[in-house]
Coordinates of C-alpha atoms in Angstrom, one line a residue:
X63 CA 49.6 145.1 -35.5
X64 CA 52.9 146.5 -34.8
X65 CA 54.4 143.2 -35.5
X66 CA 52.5 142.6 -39.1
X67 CA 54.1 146.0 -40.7
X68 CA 57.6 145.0 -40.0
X69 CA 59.0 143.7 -43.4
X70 CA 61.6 141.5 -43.5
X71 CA 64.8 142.5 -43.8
X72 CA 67.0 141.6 -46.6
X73 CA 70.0 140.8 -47.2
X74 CA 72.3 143.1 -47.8
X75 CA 75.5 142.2 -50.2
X76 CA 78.5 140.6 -48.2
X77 CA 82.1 140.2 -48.5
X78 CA 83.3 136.8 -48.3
X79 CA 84.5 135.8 -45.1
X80 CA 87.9 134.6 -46.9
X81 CA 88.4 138.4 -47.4
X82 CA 88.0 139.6 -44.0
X83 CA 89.2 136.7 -42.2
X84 CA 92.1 134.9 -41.7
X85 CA 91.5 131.1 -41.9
X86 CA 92.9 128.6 -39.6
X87 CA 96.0 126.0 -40.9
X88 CA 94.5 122.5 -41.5
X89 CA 94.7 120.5 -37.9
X90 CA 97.0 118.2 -39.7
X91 CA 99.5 120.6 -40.4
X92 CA 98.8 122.9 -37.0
X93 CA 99.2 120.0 -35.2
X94 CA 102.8 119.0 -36.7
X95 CA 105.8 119.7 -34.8
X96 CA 107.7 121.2 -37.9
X97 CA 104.7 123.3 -38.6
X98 CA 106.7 126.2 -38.4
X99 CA 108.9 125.7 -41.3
X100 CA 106.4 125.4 -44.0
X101 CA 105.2 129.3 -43.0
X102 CA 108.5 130.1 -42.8
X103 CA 109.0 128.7 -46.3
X104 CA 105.9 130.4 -47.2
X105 CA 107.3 134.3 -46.2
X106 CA 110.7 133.4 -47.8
X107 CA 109.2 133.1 -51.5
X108 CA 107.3 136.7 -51.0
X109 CA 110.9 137.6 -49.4
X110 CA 112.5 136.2 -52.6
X111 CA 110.3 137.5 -54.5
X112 CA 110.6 141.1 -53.8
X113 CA 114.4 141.1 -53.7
X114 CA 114.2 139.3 -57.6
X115 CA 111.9 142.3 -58.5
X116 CA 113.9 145.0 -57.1
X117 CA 117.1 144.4 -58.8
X118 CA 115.8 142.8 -61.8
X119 CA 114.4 145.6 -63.2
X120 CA 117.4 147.6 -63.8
X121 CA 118.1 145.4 -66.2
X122 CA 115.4 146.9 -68.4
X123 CA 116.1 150.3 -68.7
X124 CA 117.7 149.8 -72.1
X125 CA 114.3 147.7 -73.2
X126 CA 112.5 150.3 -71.8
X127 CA 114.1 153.6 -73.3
X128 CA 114.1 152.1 -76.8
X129 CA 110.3 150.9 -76.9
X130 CA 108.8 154.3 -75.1
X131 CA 111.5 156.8 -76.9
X132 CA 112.4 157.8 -73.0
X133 CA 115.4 159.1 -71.4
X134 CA 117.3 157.8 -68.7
X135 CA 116.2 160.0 -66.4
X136 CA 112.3 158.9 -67.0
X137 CA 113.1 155.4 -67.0
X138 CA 114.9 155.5 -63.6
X139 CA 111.0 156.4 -62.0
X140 CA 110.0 153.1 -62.4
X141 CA 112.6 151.8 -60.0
X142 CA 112.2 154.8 -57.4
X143 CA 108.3 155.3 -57.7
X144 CA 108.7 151.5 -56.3
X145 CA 111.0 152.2 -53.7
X146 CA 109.2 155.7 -52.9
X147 CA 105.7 153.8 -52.1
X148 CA 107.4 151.0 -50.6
X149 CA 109.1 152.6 -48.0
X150 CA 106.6 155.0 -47.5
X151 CA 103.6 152.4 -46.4
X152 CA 105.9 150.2 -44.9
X153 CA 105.3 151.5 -41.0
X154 CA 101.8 152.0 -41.5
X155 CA 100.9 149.0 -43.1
X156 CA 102.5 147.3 -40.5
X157 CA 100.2 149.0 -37.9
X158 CA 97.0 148.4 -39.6
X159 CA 98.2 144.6 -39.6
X160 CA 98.5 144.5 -35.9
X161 CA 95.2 145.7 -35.7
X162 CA 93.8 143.9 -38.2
X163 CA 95.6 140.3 -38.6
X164 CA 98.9 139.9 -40.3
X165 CA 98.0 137.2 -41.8
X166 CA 95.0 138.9 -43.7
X167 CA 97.1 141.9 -44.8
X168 CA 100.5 139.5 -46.1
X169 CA 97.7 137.9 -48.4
X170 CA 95.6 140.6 -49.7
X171 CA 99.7 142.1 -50.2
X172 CA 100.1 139.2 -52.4
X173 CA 96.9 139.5 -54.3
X174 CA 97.9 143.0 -55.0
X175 CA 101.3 142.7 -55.8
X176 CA 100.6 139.8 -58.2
X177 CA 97.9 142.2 -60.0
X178 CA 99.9 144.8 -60.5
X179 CA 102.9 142.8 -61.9
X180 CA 100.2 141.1 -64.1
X181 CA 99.3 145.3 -65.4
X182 CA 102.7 145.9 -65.3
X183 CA 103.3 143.1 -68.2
X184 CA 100.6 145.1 -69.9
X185 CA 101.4 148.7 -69.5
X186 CA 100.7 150.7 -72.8
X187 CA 103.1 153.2 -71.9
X188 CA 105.7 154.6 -69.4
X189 CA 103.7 156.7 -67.6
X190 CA 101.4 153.4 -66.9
X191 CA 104.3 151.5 -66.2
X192 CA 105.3 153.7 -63.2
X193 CA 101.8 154.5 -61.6
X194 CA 101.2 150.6 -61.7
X195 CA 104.7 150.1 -60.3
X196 CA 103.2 152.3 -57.4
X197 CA 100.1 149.8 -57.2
X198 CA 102.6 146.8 -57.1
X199 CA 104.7 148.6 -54.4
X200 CA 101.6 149.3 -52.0
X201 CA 101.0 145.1 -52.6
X202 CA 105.1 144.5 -51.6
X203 CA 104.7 146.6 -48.5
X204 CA 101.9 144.3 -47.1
X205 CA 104.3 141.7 -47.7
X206 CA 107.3 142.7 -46.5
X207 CA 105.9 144.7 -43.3
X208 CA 104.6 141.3 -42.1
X209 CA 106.8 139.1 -43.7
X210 CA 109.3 140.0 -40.5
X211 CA 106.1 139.2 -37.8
X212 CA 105.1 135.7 -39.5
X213 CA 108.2 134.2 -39.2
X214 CA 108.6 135.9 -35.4
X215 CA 105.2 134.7 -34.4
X216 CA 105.1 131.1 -36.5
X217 CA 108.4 130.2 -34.7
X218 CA 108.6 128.4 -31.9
X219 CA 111.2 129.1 -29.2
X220 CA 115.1 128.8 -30.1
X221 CA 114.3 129.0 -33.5
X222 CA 113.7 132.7 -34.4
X223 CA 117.6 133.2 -35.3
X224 CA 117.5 130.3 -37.2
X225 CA 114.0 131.5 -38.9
X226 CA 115.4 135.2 -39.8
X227 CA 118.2 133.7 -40.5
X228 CA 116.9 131.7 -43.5
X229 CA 114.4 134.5 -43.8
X230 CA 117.6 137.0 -44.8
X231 CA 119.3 133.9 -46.9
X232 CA 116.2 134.3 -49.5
X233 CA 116.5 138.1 -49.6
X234 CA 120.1 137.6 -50.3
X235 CA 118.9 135.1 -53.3
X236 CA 116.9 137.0 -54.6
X237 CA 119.0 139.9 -54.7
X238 CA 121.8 137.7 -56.5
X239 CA 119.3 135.5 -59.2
X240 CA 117.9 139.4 -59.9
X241 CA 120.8 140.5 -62.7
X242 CA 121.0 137.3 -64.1
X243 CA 117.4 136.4 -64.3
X244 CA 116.8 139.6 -65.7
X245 CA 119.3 139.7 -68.0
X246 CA 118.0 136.3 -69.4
X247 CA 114.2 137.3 -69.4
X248 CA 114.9 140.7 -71.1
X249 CA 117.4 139.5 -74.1
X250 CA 114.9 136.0 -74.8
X251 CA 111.3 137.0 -73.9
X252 CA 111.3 140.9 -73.6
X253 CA 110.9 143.4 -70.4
X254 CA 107.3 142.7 -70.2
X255 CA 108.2 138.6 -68.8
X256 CA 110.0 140.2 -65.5
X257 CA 106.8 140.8 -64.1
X258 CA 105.0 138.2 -65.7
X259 CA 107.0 136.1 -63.8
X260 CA 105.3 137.2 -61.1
X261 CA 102.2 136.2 -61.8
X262 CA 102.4 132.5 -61.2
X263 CA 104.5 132.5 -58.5
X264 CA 102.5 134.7 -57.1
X265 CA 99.4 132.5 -57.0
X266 CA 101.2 129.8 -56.1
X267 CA 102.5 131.4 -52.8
X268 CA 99.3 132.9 -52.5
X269 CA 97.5 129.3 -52.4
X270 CA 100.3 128.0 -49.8
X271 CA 99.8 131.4 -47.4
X272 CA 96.1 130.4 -47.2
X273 CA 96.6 126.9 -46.0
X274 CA 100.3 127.4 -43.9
X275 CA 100.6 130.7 -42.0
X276 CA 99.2 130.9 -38.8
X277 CA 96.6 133.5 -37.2
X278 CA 97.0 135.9 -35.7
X279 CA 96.7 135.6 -31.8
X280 CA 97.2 138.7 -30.3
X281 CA 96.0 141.9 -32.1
X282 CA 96.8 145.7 -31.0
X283 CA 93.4 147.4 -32.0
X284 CA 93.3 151.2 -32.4
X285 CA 90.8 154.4 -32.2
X286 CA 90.9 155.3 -35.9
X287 CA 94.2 155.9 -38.2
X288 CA 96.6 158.3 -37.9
X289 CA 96.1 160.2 -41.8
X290 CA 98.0 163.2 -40.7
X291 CA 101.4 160.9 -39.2
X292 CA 100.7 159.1 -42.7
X293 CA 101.0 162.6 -44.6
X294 CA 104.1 163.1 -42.5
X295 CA 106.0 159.9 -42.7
X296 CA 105.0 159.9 -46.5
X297 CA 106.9 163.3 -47.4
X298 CA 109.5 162.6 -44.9
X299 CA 110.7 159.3 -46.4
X300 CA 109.7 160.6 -50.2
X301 CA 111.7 163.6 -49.4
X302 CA 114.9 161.7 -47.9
X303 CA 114.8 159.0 -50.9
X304 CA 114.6 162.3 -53.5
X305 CA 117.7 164.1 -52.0
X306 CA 119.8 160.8 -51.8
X307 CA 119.2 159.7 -55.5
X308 CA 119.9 163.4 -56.4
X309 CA 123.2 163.8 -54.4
X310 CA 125.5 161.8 -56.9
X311 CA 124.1 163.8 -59.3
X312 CA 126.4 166.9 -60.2
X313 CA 123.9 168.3 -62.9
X314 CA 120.9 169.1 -60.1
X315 CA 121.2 172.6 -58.4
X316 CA 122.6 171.9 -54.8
X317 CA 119.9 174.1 -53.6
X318 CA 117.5 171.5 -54.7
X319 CA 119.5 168.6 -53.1
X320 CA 119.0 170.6 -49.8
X321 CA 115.8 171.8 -50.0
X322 CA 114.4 168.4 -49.9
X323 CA 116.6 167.2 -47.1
X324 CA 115.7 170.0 -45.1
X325 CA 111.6 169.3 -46.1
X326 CA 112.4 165.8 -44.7
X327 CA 113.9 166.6 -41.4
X328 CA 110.8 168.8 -40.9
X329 CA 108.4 166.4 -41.7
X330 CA 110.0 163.8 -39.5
X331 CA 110.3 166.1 -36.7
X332 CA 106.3 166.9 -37.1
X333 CA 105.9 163.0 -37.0
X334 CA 107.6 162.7 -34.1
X335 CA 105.5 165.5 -32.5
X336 CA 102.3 163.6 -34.2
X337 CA 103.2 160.6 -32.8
X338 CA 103.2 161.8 -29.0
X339 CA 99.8 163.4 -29.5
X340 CA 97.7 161.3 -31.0
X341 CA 95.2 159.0 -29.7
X342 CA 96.0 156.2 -31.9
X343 CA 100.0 156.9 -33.4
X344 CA 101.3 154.7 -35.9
X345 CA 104.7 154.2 -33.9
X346 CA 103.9 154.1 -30.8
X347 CA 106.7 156.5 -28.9
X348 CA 107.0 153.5 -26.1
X349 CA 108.5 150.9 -28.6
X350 CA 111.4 153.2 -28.9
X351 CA 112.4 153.7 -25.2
X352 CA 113.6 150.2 -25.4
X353 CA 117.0 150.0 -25.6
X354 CA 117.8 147.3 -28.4
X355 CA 115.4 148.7 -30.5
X356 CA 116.5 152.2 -31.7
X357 CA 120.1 150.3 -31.3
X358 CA 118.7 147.6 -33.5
X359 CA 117.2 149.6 -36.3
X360 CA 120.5 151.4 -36.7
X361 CA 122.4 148.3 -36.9
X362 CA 120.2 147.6 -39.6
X363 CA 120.4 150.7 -41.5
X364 CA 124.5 149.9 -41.5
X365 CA 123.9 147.0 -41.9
X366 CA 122.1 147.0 -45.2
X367 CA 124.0 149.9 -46.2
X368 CA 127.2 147.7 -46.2
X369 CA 125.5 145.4 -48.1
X370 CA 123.9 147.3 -50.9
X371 CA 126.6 150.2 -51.9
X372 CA 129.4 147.2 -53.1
X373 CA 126.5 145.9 -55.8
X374 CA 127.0 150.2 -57.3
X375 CA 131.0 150.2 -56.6
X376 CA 132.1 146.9 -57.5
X377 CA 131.0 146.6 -61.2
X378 CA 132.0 150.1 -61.9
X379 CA 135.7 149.9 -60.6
X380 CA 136.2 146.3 -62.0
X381 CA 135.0 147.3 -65.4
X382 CA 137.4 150.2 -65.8
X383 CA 140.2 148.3 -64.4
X384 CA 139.6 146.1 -67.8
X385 CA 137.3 143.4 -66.5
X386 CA 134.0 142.4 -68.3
X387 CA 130.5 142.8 -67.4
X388 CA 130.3 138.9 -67.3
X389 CA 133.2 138.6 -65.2
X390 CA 132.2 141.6 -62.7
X391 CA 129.1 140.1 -62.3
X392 CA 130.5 137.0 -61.2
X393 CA 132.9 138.5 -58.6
X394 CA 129.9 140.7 -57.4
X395 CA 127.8 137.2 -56.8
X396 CA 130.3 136.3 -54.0
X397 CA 129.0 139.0 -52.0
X398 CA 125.1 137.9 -51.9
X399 CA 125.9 134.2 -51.4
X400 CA 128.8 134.7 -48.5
X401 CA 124.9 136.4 -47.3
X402 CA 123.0 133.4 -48.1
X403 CA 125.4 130.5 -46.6
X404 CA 126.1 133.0 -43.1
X405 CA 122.4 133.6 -42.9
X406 CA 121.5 129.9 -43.2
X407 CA 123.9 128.1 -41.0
X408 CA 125.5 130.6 -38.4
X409 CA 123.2 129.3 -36.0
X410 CA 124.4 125.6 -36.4
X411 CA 128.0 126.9 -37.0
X412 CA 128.3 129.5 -34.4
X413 CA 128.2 128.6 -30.0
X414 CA 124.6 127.8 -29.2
X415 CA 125.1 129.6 -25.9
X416 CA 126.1 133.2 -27.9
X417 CA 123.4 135.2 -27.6
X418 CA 123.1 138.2 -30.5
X419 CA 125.0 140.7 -29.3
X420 CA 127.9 138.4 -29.4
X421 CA 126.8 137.3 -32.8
X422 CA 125.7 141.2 -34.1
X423 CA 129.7 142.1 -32.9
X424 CA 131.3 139.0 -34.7
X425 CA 129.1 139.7 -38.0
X426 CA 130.2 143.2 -37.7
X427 CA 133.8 142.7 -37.0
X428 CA 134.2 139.9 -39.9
X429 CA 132.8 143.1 -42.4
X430 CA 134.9 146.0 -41.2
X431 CA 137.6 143.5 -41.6
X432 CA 136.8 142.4 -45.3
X433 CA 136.3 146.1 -46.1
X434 CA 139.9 146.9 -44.5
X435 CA 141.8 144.5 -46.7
X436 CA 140.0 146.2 -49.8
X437 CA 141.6 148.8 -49.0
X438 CA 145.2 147.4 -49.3
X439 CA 145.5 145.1 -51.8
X440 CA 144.9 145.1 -55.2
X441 CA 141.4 145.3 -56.9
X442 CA 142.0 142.2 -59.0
X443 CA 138.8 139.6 -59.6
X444 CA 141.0 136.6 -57.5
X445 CA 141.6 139.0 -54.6
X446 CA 138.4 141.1 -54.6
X447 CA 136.2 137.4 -54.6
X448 CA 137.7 136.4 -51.4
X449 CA 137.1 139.5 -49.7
X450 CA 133.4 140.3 -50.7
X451 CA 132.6 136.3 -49.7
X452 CA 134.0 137.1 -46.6
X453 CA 132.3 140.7 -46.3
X454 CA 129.0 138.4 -47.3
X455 CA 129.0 136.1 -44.2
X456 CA 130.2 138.7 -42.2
X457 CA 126.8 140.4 -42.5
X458 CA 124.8 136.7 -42.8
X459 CA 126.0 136.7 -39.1
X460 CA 125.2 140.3 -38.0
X461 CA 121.9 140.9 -40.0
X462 CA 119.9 138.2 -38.7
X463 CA 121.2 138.6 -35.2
X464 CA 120.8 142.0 -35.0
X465 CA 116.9 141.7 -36.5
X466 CA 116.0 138.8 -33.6
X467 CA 117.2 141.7 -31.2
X468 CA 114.7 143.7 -32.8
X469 CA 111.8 141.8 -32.8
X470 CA 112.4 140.3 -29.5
X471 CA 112.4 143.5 -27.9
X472 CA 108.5 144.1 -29.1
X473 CA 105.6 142.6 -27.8
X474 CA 103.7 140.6 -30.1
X475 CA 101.0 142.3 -30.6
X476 CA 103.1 145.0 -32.5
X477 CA 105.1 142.6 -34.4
X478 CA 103.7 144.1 -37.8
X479 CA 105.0 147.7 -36.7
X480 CA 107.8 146.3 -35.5
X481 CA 108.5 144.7 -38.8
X482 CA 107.5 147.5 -40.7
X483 CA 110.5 149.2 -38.7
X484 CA 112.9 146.9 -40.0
X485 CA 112.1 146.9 -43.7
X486 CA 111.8 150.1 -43.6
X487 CA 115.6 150.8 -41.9
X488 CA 116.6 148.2 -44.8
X489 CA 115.3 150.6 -47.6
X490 CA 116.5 153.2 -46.2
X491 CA 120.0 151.7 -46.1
X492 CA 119.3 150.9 -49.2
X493 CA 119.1 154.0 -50.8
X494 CA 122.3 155.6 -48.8
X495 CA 124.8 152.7 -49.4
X496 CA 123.5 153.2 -53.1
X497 CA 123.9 157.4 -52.6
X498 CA 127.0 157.5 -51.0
X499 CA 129.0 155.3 -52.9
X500 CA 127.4 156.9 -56.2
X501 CA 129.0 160.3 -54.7
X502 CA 132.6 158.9 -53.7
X503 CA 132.9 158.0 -57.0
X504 CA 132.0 160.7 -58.4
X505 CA 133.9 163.4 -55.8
X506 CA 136.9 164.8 -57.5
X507 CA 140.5 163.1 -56.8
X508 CA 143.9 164.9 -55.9
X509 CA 146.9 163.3 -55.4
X510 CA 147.0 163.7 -51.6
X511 CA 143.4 162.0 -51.6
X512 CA 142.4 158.1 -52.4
X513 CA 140.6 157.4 -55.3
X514 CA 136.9 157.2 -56.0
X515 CA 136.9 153.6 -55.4
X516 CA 138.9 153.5 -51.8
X517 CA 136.7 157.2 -51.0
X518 CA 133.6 154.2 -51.4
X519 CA 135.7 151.8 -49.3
X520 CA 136.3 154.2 -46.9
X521 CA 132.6 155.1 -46.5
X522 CA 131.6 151.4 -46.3
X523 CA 134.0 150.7 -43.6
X524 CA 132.7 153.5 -41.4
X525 CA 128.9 152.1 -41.7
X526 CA 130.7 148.5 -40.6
X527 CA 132.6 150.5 -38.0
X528 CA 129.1 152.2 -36.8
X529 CA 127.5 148.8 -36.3
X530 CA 129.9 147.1 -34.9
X531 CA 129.6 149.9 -32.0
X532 CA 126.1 149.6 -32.2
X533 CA 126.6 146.1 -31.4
X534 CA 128.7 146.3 -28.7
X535 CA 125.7 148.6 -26.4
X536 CA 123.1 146.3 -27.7
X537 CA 121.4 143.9 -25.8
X538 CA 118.3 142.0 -25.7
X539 CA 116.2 143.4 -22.8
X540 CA 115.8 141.3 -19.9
X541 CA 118.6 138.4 -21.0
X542 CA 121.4 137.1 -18.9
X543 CA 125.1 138.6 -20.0
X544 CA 126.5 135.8 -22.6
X545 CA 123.4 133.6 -22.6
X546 CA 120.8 135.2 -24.3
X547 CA 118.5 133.7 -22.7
X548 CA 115.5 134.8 -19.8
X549 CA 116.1 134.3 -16.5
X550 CA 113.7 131.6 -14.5
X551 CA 111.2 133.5 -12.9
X552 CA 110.9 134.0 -9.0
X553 CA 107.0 132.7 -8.2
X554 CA 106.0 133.9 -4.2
X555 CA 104.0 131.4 -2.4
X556 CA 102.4 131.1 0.7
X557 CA 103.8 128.5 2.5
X558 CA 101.1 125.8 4.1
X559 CA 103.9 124.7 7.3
X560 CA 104.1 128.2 8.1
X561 CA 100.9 130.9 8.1
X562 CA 102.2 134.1 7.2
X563 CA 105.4 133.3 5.5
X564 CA 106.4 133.3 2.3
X565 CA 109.0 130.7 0.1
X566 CA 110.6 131.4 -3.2
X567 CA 110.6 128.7 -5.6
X568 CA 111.4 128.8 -9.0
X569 CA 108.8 129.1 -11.7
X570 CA 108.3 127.0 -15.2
X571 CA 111.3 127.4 -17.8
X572 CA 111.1 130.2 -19.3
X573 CA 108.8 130.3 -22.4
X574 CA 109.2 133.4 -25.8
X575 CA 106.4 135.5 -25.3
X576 CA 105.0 134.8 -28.7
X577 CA 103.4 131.7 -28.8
X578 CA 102.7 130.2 -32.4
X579 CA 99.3 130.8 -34.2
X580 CA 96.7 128.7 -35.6

């Protein structure tokens, strides 16, 4: 009887399977041997991508201002709501993607970040604008915190250098197309095409993810999410960002300026409490008791710092020395494709047997030295070229050297936090190349002092200075001094002649720990 009441059950409503899963590559292209460089390809476009966004925007504050009757100051909140969300989700999205599949969260990034740019186009007014610049920020932080673990997990080993490499090439494109791109868009088709543009590149790169990036193969699952280190992290980086884009500014109260960095050193010290008392932390406090990796994420802030504070100086002292926007631009494009070209090939140009310390010090050394000459000859556009070209593959050799020391130092089953780490050290470099150069300028002169422009010099050459010595106390954990590479392991074996003895005899070649996905 018992049996003839039960109803059938039915069906509930399901998500698609495409949603919550990742899908495997096609066995044709698994099964290639240059399988890698497609999905590396793949995470360079959403690299490219949000580099293009993040510069070309600026070039639509004039747009902007005139069509919604703003000021300046409201326009500037739909660069830095972006770069507040971004940073802010970058560590924990990169956490929920080591739990969840990389792969999975890079896409669903894309499908957001391609919605919001679509709403973006469409944006009735400025307060639109910037909360849907928020939305299309949370969709570039599930790109960018894996972007870093896809090409560390897709590439097979000896080619991760090469792979960031090429990774930090498209960042640097991006980064250089941006002005001009925008500048074109803005004065033909309006602001509204710079994020329409978006839109079908973003499908497209969408469509390619699906079929060419790899699963995930090793996942790091946790007990539940850490919402209070969230809250933490959120108003630590929100209130660091706020202080450094208000310290060039002499009009806000200094009291203000301090109040928030003193709001963000206490909210990062509460994280760091958080963080060694929960059950499931978002960084977990044993990543960063490896050596290269603090080391690494401070090269990086320098790193990016030296790289982002000459696109603020360099247009500003060349235009008041009599130069043209045109021509300032120009001379500021040497600096992003010095980047690209060191980024691409220092791995075929440079000693295969140099591990990345060796290349981190070189890359470092090449920048202080670039920075040195600014500071002695004249700022003319044939002499400044030179030197930011050469300040450009300077870092092309430290930046992707330094992030392979990174990511090799953390096991692949954190790869998305670990990549979260990164991005986020490269916004926050970000911002303070951007703040303190902003302030150098705009510190009063004397005639015992240098001028604004050489005070920015001066301040640049000390981040290069910093991560060159960061450089030199770096090291990949585990690697042979000079080689970079593993040592052979020692495999104990009971030998058959002899009962009770023991020979040593060397194991396989050493293999990278992260073996490419599916």
């Amino acid at each position: 009887m018992a049996s003839d009441l039960r109803r059938p059950r039915t069906p509930g409503p399901r998500v698609p399977g495409v949603l919550m899963r990742e899908r495997a590559r096609p066995e044709r292209i698994r099964n290639r041997p240059g399988a890698w460089r497609p999905a590396v390809a793949t995470v360079c476009a959403g690299a490219f991508m949000g580099q293009l966004d993040a510069s070309i925007v600026t070039l639509a504050y004039g747009s902007l201002r005139a069509e919604f009757h703003a000021s300046l100051a409201a326009v500037t909140w739909v660069s830095l709501a972006y770069l507040l969300t971004l940073v802010a989700l970058l560590l924990p999205v990169g956490r929920l993607s080591d739990a969840h599949g990389r792969k999975l969260l890079y896409l669903h990034g894309f499908v957001v970040f391609t919605a919001g740019s679509a709403a973006c186009a469409l944006a009735p007014s400025l307060s639109a604008l910037i909360a849907l610049r928020v939305v299309q920020a949370a969709g570039a932080a599930m790109m960018q915190a894996n972007s870093v673990a896809l090409v560390t997990t897709s590439t097979p080993p000896g080619r991760l250098r090469l792979a960031l490499g090429v990774q930090a090439a498209a960042q640097a494109l991006g980064l250089a197309l941006g002005p001009l791109t925008g500048g074109l868009l803005v004065s033909t088709l309006g602001w509204r095409s710079i994020f329409a543009l978006n839109v079908p590149v973003g499908l497209a790169a969408l469509v390619a993810g699906h079929y060419l990036l790899p699963r995930t193969r090793t996942r790091h699952r946790a007990q539940g999410f850490d919402w209070p280190g969230l809250a933490l992290l959120a108003v630590a980086t929100t209130g660091l960002l706020l202080a450094l884009s208000l310290l060039p500014q002499p009009a806000v109260p200094a009291g203000w300026t301090a109040g928030l960095f003193v709001l963000a050193a206490g909210a990062a010290g509460g994280f760091a409490v958080r963080q060694r008392r929960a059950v499931s932390p978002l960084l977990s406090p044993g990543l960063l008791r490896v050596r290269a990796v603090p080391l690494g994420l401070a090269g990086a802030l320098c790193g990016y710092l030296v790289l982002f504070g000459p696109l603020v100086l360099v247009p500003l002292a060349l235009t008041a020395h009599g130069s043209s926007a045109l021509s300032a631009g120009l001379v500021l494009s040497a600096l992003p494709a010095g980047f690209a070209l060191a980024a691409a090939t220092a791995d075929r140009v440079l000693p295969y047997a140099w591990d990345e310390r060796s290349r981190c010090t070189l890359g470092a050394a090449l920048s202080a030295g670039a920075l040195a000459l600014m500071l002695v000859l004249p700022w003319h556009a044939s002499s400044l070229a030179p030197l930011l070209a050469l300040l450009g593959l300077g870092l092309g050799v430290h930046v992707p050297a330094n992030n392979t020391l990174v990511m090799t130092a953390i096991p692949a089953r954190s790869s998305g936090t670990g990549g979260g780490l990164v991005n986020m050290a490269r916004g926050l470099g970000t911002a303070l190349g951007v703040a303190l150069v902003s302030l150098a300028l705009q510190l009063p002169g004397g005639t015992h002092w240098p001028d604004g422009p050489q005070r920015a010099v001066l301040t640049l050459l000390a981040a290069a200075l910093a991560a060159l010595a960061v450089a030199r106390r770096n090291a990949a954990p585990g690697t042979l001094p000079g080689t970079g590479r593993l040592p052979a392991p020692i495999t104990v074996m009971p030998c058959p002649r002899s009962p009770g003895t023991t020979r040593r005899r060397p194991g396989p070649p050493p293999r990278a720990h992260r073996t490419p996905g599916s």
